[in-house]
Every structure is written in structure tokens, then in C-alpha cells.
PDB file of C-alpha atoms in Angstrom:
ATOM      1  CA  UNK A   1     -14.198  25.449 -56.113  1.00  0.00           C
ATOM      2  CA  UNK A   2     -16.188  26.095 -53.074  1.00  0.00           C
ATOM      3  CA  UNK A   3     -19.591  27.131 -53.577  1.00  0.00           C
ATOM      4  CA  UNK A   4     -19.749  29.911 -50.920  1.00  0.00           C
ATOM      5  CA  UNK A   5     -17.279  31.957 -52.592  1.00  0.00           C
ATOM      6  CA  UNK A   6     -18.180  35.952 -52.330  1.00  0.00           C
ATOM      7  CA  UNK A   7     -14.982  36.285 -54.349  1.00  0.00           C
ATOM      8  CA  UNK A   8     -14.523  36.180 -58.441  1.00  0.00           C
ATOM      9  CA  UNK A   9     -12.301  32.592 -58.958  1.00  0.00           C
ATOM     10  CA  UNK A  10     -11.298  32.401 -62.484  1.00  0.00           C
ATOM     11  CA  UNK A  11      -9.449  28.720 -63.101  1.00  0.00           C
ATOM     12  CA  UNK A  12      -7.426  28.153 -66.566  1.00  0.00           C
ATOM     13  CA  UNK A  13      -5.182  24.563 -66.112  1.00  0.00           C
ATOM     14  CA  UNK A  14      -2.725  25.616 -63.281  1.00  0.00           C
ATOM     15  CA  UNK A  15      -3.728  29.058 -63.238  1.00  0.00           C
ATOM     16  CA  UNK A  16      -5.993  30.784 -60.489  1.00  0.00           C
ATOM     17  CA  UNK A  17      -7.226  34.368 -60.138  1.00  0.00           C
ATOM     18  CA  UNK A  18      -9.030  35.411 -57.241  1.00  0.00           C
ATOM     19  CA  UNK A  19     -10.685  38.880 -57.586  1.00  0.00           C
ATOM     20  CA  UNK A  20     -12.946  41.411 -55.985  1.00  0.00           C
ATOM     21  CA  UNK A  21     -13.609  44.897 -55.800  1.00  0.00           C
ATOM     22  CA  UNK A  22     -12.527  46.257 -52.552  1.00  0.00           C
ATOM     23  CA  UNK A  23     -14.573  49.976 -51.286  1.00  0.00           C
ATOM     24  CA  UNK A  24     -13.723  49.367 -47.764  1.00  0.00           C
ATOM     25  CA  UNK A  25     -11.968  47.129 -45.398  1.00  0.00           C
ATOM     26  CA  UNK A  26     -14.854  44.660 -44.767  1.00  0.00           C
ATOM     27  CA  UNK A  27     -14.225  43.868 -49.012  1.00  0.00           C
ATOM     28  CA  UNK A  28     -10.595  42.872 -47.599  1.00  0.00           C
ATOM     29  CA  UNK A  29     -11.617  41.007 -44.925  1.00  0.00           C
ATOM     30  CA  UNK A  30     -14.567  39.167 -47.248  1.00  0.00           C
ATOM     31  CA  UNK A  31     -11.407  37.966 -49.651  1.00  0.00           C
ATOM     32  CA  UNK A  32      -9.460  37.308 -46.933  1.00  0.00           C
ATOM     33  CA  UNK A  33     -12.170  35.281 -45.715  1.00  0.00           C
ATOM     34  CA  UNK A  34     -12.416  33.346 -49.307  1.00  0.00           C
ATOM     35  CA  UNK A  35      -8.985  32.395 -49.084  1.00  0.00           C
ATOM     36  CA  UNK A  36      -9.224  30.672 -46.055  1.00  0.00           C
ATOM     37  CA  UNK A  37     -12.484  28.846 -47.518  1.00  0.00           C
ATOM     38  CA  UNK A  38      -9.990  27.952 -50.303  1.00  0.00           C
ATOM     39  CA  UNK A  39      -7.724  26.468 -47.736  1.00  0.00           C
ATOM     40  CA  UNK A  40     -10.627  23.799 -46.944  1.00  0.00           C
ATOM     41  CA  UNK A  41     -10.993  23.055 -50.254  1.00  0.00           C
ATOM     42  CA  UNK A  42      -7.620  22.022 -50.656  1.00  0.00           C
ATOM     43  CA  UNK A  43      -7.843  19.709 -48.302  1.00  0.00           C
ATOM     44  CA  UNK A  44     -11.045  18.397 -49.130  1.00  0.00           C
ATOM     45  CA  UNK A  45      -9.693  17.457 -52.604  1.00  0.00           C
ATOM     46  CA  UNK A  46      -6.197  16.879 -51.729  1.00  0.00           C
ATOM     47  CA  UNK A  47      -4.764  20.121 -53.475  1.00  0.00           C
ATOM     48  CA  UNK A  48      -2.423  22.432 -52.001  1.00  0.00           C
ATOM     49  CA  UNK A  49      -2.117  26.153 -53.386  1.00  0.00           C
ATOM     50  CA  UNK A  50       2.030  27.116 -52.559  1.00  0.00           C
ATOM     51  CA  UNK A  51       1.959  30.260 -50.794  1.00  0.00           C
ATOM     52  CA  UNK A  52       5.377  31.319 -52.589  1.00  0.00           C
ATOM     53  CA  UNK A  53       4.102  31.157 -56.067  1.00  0.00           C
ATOM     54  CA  UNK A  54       1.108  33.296 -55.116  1.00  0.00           C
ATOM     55  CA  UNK A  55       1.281  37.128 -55.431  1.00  0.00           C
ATOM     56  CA  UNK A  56      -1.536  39.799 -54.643  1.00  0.00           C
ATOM     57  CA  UNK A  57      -1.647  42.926 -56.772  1.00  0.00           C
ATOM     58  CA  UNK A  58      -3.318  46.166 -56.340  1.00  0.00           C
ATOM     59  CA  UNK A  59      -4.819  47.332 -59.145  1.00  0.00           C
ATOM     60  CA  UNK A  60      -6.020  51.106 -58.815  1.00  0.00           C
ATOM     61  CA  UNK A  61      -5.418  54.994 -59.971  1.00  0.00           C
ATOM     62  CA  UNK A  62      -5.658  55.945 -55.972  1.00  0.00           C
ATOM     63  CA  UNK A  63      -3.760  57.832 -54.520  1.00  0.00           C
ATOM     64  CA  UNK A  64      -4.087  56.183 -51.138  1.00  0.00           C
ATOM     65  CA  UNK A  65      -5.543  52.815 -52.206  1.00  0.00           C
ATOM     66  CA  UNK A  66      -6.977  50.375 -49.063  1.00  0.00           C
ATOM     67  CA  UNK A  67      -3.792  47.855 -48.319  1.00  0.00           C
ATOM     68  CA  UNK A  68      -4.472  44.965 -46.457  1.00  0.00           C
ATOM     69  CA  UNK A  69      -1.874  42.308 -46.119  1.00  0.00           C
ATOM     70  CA  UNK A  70      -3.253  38.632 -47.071  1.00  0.00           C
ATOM     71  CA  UNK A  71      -2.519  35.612 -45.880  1.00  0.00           C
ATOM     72  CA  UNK A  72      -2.682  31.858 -47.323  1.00  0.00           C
ATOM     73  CA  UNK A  73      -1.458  29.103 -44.907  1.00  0.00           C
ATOM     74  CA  UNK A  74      -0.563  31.925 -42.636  1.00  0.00           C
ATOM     75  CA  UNK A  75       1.902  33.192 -44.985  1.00  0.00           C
ATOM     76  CA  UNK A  76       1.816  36.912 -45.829  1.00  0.00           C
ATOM     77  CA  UNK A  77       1.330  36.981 -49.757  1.00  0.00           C
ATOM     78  CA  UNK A  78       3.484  39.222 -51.313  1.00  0.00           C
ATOM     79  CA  UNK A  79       2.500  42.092 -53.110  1.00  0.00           C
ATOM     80  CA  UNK A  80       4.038  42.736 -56.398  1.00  0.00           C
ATOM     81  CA  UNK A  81       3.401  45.472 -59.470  1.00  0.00           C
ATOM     82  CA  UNK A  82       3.007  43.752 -62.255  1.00  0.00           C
ATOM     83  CA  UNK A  83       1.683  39.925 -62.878  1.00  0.00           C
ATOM     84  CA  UNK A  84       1.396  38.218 -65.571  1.00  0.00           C
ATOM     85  CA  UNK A  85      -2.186  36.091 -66.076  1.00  0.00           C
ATOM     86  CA  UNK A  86      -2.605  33.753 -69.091  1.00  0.00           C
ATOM     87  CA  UNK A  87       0.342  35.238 -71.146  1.00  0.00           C
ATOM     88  CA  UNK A  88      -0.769  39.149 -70.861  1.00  0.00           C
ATOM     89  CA  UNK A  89       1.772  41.258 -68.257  1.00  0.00           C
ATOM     90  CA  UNK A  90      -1.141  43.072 -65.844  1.00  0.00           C
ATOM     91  CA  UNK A  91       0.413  46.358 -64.020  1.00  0.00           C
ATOM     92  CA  UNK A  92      -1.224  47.899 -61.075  1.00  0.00           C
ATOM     93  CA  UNK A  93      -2.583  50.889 -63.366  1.00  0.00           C
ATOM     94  CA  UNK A  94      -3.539  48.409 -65.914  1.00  0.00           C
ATOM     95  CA  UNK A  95      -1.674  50.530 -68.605  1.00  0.00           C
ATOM     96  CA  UNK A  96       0.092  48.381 -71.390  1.00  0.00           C
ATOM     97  CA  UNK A  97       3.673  49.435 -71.618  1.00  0.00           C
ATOM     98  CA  UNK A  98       5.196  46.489 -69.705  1.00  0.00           C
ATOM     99  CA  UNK A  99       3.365  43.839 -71.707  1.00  0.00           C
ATOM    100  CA  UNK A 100       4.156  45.650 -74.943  1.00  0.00           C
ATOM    101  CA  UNK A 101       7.874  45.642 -73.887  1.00  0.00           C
ATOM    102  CA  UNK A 102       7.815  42.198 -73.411  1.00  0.00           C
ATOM    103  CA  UNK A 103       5.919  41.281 -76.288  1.00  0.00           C
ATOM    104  CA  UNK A 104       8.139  43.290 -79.065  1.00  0.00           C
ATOM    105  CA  UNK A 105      11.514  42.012 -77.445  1.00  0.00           C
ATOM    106  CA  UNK A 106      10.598  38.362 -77.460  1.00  0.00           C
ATOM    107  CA  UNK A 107       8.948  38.913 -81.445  1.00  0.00           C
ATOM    108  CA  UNK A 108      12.150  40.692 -82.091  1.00  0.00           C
ATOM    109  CA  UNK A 109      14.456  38.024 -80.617  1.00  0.00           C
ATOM    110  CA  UNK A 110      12.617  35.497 -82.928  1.00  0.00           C
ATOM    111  CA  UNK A 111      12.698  37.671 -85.850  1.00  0.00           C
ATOM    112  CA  UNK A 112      17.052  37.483 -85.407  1.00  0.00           C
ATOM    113  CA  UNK A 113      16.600  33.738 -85.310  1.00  0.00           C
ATOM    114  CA  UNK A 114      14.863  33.020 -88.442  1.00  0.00           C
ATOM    115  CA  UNK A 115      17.054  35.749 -89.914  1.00  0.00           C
ATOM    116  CA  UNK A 116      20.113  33.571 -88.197  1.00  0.00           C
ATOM    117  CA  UNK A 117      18.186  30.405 -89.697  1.00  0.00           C
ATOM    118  CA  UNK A 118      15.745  30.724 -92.518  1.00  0.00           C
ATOM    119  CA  UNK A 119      18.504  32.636 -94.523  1.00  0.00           C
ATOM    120  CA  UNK A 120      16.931  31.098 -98.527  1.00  0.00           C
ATOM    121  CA  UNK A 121      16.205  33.296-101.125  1.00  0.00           C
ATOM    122  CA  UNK A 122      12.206  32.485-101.226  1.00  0.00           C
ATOM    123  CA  UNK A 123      10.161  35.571-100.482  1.00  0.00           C
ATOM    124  CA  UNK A 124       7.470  32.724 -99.371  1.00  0.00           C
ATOM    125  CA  UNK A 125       9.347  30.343 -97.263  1.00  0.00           C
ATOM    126  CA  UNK A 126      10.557  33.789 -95.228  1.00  0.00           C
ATOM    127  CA  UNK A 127       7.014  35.348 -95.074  1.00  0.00           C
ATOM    128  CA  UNK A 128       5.373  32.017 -93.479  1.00  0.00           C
ATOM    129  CA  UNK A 129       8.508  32.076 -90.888  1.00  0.00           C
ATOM    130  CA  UNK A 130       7.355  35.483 -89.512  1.00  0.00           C
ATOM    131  CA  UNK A 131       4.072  34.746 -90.085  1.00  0.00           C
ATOM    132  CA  UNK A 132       4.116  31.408 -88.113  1.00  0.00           C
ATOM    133  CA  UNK A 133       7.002  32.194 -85.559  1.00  0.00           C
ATOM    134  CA  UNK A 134       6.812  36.219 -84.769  1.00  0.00           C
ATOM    135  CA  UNK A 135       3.309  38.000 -85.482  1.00  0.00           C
ATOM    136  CA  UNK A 136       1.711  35.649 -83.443  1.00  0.00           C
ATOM    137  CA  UNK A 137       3.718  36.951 -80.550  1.00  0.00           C
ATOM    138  CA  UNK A 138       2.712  40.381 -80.869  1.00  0.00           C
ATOM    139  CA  UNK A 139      -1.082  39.414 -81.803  1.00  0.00           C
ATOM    140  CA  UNK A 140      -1.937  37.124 -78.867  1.00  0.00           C
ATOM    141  CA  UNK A 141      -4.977  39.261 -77.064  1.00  0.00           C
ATOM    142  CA  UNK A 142      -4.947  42.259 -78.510  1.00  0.00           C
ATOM    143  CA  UNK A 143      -7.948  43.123 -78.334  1.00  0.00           C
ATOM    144  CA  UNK A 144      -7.376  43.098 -74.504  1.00  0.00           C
ATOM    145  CA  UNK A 145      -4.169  45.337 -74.854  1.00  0.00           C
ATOM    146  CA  UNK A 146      -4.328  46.926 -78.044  1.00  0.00           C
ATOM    147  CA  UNK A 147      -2.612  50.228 -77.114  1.00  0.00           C
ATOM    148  CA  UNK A 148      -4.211  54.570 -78.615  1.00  0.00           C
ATOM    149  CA  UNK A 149      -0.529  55.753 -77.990  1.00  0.00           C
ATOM    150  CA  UNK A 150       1.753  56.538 -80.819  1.00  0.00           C
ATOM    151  CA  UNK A 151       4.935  55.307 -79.213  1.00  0.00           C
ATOM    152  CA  UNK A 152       3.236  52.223 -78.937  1.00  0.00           C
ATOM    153  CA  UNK A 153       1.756  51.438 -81.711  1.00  0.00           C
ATOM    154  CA  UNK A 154       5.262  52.455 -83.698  1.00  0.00           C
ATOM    155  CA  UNK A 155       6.959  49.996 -81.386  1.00  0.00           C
ATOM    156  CA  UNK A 156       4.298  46.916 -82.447  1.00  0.00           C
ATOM    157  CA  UNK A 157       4.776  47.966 -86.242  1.00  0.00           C
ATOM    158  CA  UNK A 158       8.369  48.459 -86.165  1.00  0.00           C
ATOM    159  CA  UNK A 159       8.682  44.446 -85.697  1.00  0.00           C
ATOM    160  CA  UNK A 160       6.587  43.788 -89.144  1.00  0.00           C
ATOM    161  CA  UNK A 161       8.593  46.662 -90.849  1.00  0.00           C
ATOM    162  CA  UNK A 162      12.039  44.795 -90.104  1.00  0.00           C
ATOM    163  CA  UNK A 163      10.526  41.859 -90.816  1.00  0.00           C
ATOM    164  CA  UNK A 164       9.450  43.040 -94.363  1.00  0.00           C
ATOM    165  CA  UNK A 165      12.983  44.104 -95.180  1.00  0.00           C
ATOM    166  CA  UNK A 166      14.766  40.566 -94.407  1.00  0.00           C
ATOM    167  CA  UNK A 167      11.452  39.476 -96.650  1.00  0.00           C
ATOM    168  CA  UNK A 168      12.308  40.541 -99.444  1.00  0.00           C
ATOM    169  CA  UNK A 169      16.218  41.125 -98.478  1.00  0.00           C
ATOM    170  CA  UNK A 170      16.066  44.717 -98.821  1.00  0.00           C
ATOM    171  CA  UNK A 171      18.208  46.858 -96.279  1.00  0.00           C
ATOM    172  CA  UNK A 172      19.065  49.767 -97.797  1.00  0.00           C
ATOM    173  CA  UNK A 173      18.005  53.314 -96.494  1.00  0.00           C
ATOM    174  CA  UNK A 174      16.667  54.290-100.300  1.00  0.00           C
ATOM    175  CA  UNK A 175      14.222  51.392 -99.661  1.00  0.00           C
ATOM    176  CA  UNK A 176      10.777  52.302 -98.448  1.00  0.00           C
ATOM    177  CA  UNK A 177       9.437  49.995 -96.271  1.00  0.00           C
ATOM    178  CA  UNK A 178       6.319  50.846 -96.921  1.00  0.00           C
ATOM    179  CA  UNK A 179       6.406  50.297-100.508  1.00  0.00           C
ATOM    180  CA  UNK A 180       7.772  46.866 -99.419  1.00  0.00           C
ATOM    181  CA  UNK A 181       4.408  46.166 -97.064  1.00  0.00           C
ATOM    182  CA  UNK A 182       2.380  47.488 -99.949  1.00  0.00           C
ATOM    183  CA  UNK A 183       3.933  44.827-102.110  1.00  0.00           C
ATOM    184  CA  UNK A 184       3.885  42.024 -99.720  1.00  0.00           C
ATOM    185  CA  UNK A 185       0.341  42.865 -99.433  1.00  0.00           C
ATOM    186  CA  UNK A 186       0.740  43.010 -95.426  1.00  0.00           C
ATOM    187  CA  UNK A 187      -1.979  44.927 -94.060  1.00  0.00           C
ATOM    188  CA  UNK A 188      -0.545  47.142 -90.592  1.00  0.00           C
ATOM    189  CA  UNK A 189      -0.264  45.301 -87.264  1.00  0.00           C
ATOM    190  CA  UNK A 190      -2.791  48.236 -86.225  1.00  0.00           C
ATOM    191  CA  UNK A 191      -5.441  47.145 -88.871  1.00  0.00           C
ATOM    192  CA  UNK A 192      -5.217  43.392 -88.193  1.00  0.00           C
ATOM    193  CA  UNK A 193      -5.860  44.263 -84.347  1.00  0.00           C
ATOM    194  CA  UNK A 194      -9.035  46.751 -85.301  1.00  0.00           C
ATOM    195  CA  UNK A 195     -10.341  43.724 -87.537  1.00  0.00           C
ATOM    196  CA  UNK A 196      -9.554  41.288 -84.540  1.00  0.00           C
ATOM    197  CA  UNK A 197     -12.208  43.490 -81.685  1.00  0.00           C
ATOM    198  CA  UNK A 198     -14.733  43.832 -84.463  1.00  0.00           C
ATOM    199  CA  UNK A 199     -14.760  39.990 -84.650  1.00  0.00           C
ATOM    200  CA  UNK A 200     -14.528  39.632 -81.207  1.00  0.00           C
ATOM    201  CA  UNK A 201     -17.769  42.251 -80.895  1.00  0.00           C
ATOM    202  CA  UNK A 202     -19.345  40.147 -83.454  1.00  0.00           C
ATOM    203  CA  UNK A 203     -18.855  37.378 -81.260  1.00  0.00           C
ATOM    204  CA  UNK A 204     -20.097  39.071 -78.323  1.00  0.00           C
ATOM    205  CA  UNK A 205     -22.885  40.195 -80.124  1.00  0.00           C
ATOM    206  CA  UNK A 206     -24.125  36.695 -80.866  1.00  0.00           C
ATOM    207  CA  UNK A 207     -23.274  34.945 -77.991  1.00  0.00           C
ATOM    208  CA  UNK A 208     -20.200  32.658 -79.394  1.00  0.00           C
ATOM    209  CA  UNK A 209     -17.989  33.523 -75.993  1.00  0.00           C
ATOM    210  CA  UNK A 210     -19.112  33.482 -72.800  1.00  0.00           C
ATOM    211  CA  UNK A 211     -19.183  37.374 -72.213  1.00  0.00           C
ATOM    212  CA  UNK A 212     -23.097  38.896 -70.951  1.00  0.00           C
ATOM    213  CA  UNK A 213     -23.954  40.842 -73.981  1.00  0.00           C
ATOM    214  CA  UNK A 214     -26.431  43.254 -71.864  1.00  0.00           C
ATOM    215  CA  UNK A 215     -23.942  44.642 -69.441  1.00  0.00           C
ATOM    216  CA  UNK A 216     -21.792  46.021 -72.106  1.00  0.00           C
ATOM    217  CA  UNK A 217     -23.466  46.859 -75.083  1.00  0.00           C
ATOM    218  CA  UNK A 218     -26.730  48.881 -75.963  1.00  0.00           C
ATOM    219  CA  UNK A 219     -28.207  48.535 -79.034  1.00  0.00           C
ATOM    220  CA  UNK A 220     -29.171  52.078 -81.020  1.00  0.00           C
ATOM    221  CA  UNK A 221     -30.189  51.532 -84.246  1.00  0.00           C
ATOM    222  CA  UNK A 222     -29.133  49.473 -87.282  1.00  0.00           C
ATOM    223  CA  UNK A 223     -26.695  47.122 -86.000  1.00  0.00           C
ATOM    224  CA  UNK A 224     -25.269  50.022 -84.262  1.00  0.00           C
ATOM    225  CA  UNK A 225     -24.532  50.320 -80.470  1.00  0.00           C
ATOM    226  CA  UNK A 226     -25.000  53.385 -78.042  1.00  0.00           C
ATOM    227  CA  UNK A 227     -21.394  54.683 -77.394  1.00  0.00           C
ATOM    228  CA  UNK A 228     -20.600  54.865 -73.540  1.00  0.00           C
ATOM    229  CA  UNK A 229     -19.222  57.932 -71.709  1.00  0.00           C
ATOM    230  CA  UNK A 230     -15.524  58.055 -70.934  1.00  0.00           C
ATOM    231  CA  UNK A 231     -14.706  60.086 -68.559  1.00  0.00           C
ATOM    232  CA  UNK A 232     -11.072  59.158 -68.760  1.00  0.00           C
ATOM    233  CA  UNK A 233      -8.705  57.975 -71.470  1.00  0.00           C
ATOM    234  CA  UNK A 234      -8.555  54.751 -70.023  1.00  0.00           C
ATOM    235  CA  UNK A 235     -11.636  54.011 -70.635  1.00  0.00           C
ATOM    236  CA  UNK A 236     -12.046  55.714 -74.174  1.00  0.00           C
ATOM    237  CA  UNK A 237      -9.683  53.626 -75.587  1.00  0.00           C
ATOM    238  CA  UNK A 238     -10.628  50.030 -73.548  1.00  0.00           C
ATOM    239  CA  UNK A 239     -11.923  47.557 -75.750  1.00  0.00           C
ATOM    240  CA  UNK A 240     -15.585  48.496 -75.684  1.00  0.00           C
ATOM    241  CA  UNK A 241     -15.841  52.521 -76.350  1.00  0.00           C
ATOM    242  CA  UNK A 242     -13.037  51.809 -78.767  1.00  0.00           C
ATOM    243  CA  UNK A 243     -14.200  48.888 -80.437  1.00  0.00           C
ATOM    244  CA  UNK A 244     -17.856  50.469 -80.406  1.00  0.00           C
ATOM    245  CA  UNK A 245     -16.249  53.567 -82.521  1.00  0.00           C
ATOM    246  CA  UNK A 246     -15.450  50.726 -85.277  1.00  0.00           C
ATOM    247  CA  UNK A 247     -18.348  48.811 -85.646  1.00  0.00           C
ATOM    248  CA  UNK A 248     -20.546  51.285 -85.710  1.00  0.00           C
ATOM    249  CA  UNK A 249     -18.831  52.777 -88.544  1.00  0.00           C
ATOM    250  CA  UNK A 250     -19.630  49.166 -90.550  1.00  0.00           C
ATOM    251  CA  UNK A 251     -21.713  49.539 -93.167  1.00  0.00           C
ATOM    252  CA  UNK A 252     -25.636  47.703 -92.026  1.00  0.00           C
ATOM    253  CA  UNK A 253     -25.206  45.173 -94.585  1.00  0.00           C
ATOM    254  CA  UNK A 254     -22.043  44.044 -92.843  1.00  0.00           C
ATOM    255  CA  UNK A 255     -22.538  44.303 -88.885  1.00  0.00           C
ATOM    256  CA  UNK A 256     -25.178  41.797 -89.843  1.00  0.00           C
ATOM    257  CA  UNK A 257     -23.809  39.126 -91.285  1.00  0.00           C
ATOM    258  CA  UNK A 258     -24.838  35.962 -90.980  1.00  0.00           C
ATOM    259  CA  UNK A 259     -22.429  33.987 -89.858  1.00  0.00           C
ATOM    260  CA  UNK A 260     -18.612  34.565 -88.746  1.00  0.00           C
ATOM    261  CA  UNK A 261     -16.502  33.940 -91.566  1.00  0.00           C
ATOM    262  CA  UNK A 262     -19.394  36.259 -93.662  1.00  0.00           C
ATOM    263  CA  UNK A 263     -18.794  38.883 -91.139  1.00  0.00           C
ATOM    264  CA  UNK A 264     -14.875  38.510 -91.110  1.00  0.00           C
ATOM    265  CA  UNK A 265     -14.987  38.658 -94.905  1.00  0.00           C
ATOM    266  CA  UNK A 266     -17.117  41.570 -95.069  1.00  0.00           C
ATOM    267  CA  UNK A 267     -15.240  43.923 -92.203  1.00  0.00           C
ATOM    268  CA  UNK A 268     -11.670  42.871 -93.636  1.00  0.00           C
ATOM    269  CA  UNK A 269     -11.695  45.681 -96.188  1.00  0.00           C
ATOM    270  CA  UNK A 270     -13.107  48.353 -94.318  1.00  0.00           C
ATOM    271  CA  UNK A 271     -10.692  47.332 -91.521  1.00  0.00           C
ATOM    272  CA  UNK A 272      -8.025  47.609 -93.952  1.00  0.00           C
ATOM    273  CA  UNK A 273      -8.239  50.781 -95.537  1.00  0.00           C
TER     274      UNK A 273
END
């Protein structure tokens, strides 16, 4: 990418993102500016970018945001709502309904295959197909997503609760599904994702992804961090004040462990009580 870039590029295989802040029109005209740099480049190194497959996206609470219509090889870029950037669904608002939609209907629809497909009597062989086939679909960056609203969060478990009862073959309204998790020994989708951003804190913390540990966190006292005003529920419950609230409510002797699989062993059952 070029050097003189005053834009954010992020590049992942085929994938490009091209950010920046915009407070006025001369932020429009810098990206717009970037983009045709990005045109030279293309040429240079014998790439083309196709103007139909890209898409800008405005994402702001404004009531009257700045609009600006962008071009790429002279072609107006469309504007759309919603994108979707390395698997997660991105809305203008950058609320997670959409992406949670998508997420539990695609886990569901593989939850009525295996059912369709895995249909043996072994509690095991059943367990590993959910395990392998449909949590992962409704795990894949939470910690980005992971939604505060009840609705929500009843939606996510409601795909490990139907999976428990074709478990263990149980599909009677007398049965308690939750006396069904409890024997399974699943911990809640909502636990798993709380254990998944302190890990991912952890490795913030010490440097094991490539996030700058200063702009986001402030250390208090005893493995502890300073939590950060939120003026708005947004923020509150975005993965820092929220994952914040839960490591600082590790015991010392956990927050600093060691090493990662110390840490991960350690925060499991205080994650999952």
C-alpha cells in the first residue's frame, strides 16, 4: 500500500478497509484523495480494485452526518447500511442486531442438519456435532459483538438450549433445559463469551496481539485497571468498560498469571459461576 496514505488501510487476503474519521469536509476530500492514490497503486503493481464490489458506509449517531459521494475509477461508490468485514455484519450505528440475526439463523440451520444427520443414540457423538459444527458460529468475535440486551442474549442461548434437548433426546415440556445444561456440564453461551474478553484483555495486557496497550487501558492498582467514563450505553457495554468491569473483579492471584493457559485456567471458574 502506498506510503502517503492519510487514511487507515486495513488488508486481510482479499479484503480491504479504508477508514477515517471525518469532522468536516476537508476529512472527505483527504479520503477521497487516498483513493485516488490507491488508484496509482493499482497500476503500479498491476492490481485493480472493482468499483462494483466496493461499498462506503457511514457509520455515525448524527442526526445530519457529513455525506460526500466517493468515487473509485470515476465510479460513484455506493453507499449501503450494513457491511459485512471479516465475517462480523457492521451497521451504520454499529449496534449488533443484524449480525446476531445472522449469526443465530445460520447456527440454527446447522443445528436442523445434524439433527437431520447425526440422528445416533450417543450423548457424545451429538455433543461434539454442535460443538464442532454450531457454537462456533455463534462464538466467532464475540468479544467484538458480545451484546448487554436481554433479547439478545436469550436469542444466542436459545441455540445451545435446543441443542441440549436433541443432546440428550429430551423434548418434552416437563423437561428443564436447564437441568439438562447442568448435566451436560455446558457452561452459558454468555459465560464462555465473558471468559473469551478476559483472555483477550489478558492478551492485550501482555502484548500477544497487536493492539497499543496505553491507549486503552490504565493501570490502578493490583492488576486492576481504571474504569473509563461512559457517557452512553454504547460505550458502557463496548468491549473495554465492559470487559474492564470483569477483570477487575479477578482475584490478584489470577489477573497475574503467568502465562495464558495459567490465566485461562484460573478465570474459567470465576467466569463460570
Amino acid at each position: 500500500m502506498p506510503d502517503n496514505l492519510k487514511s487507515n488501510v486495513r488488508l486481510f487476503a482479499d479484503d480491504t478497509i479504508v477508514y477515517l474519521t471525518i469532522s468536516s469536509l476537508d476529512d472527505c476530500h483527504t479520503l477521497q484523495s487516498d483513493l485516488h492514490k490507491l488508484e496509482q497503486w493499482e497500476q503500479e503493481w498491476l492490481m485493480s480494485f472493482n468499483p462494483d464490489k466496493c461499498e462506503i458506509i457511514h457509520i455515525t449517531r448524527k442526526h445530519k452526518p457529513i455525506i460526500y459521494k466517493y468515487t473509485l475509477h470515476n465510479h460513484i461508490l455506493k453507499s449501503t447500511n450494513k457491511a459485512k468485514y471479516l465475517g462480523v455484519s457492521i451497521t451504520k450505528d454499529l449496534t449488533w442486531n443484524s449480525h446476531i440475526n445472522d449469526i443465530t439463523n445460520k447456527a440454527n440451520a446447522s443445528l436442523r442438519f445434524i439433527k437431520r444427520n447425526v440422528k445416533t443414540n450417543s450423548i457424545k457423538t451429538k455433543e461434539l456435532a454442535y460443538k464442532t459444527y454450531v457454537r462456533p458460529k455463534i462464538e466467532y468475535c464475540s468479544v467484538v459483538w458480545d451484546p448487554w440486551q436481554k433479547q439478545q442474549i436469550h436469542k444466542i442461548e436459545m441455540v445451545q438450549r435446543r441443542a441440549a434437548r436433541y443432546t440428550l433426546n429430551q423434548y418434552s415440556y416437563q423437561s428443564s433445559v436447564t437441568a439438562m445444561l447442568e448435566h451436560l456440564r455446558w457452561p452459558t453461551l454468555q459465560q464462555r463469551r465473558n471468559l473469551a474478553s478476559v483472555t483477550m484483555l489478558y492478551k492485550i495486557q501482555h502484548q500477544l496481539v497487536s493492539i497499543p496497550v496505553n491507549t486503552y487501558l490504565i493501570p490502578s492498582k493490583e492488576h486492576k485497571f481504571i474504569q473509563p467514563f461512559s457517557p452512553t450505553n454504547y460505550h458502557l457495554y463496548s468491549f473495554f468498560p465492559r470487559t474492564i468491569r470483569l477483570w477487575n473483579s479477578l482475584p490478584y492471584q489470577v489477573a497475574c498469571s503467568p502465562d495464558l493457559e495459567a490465566f485461562k485456567s484460573g478465570a474459567k471458574p470465576h467466569m463460570y459461576c
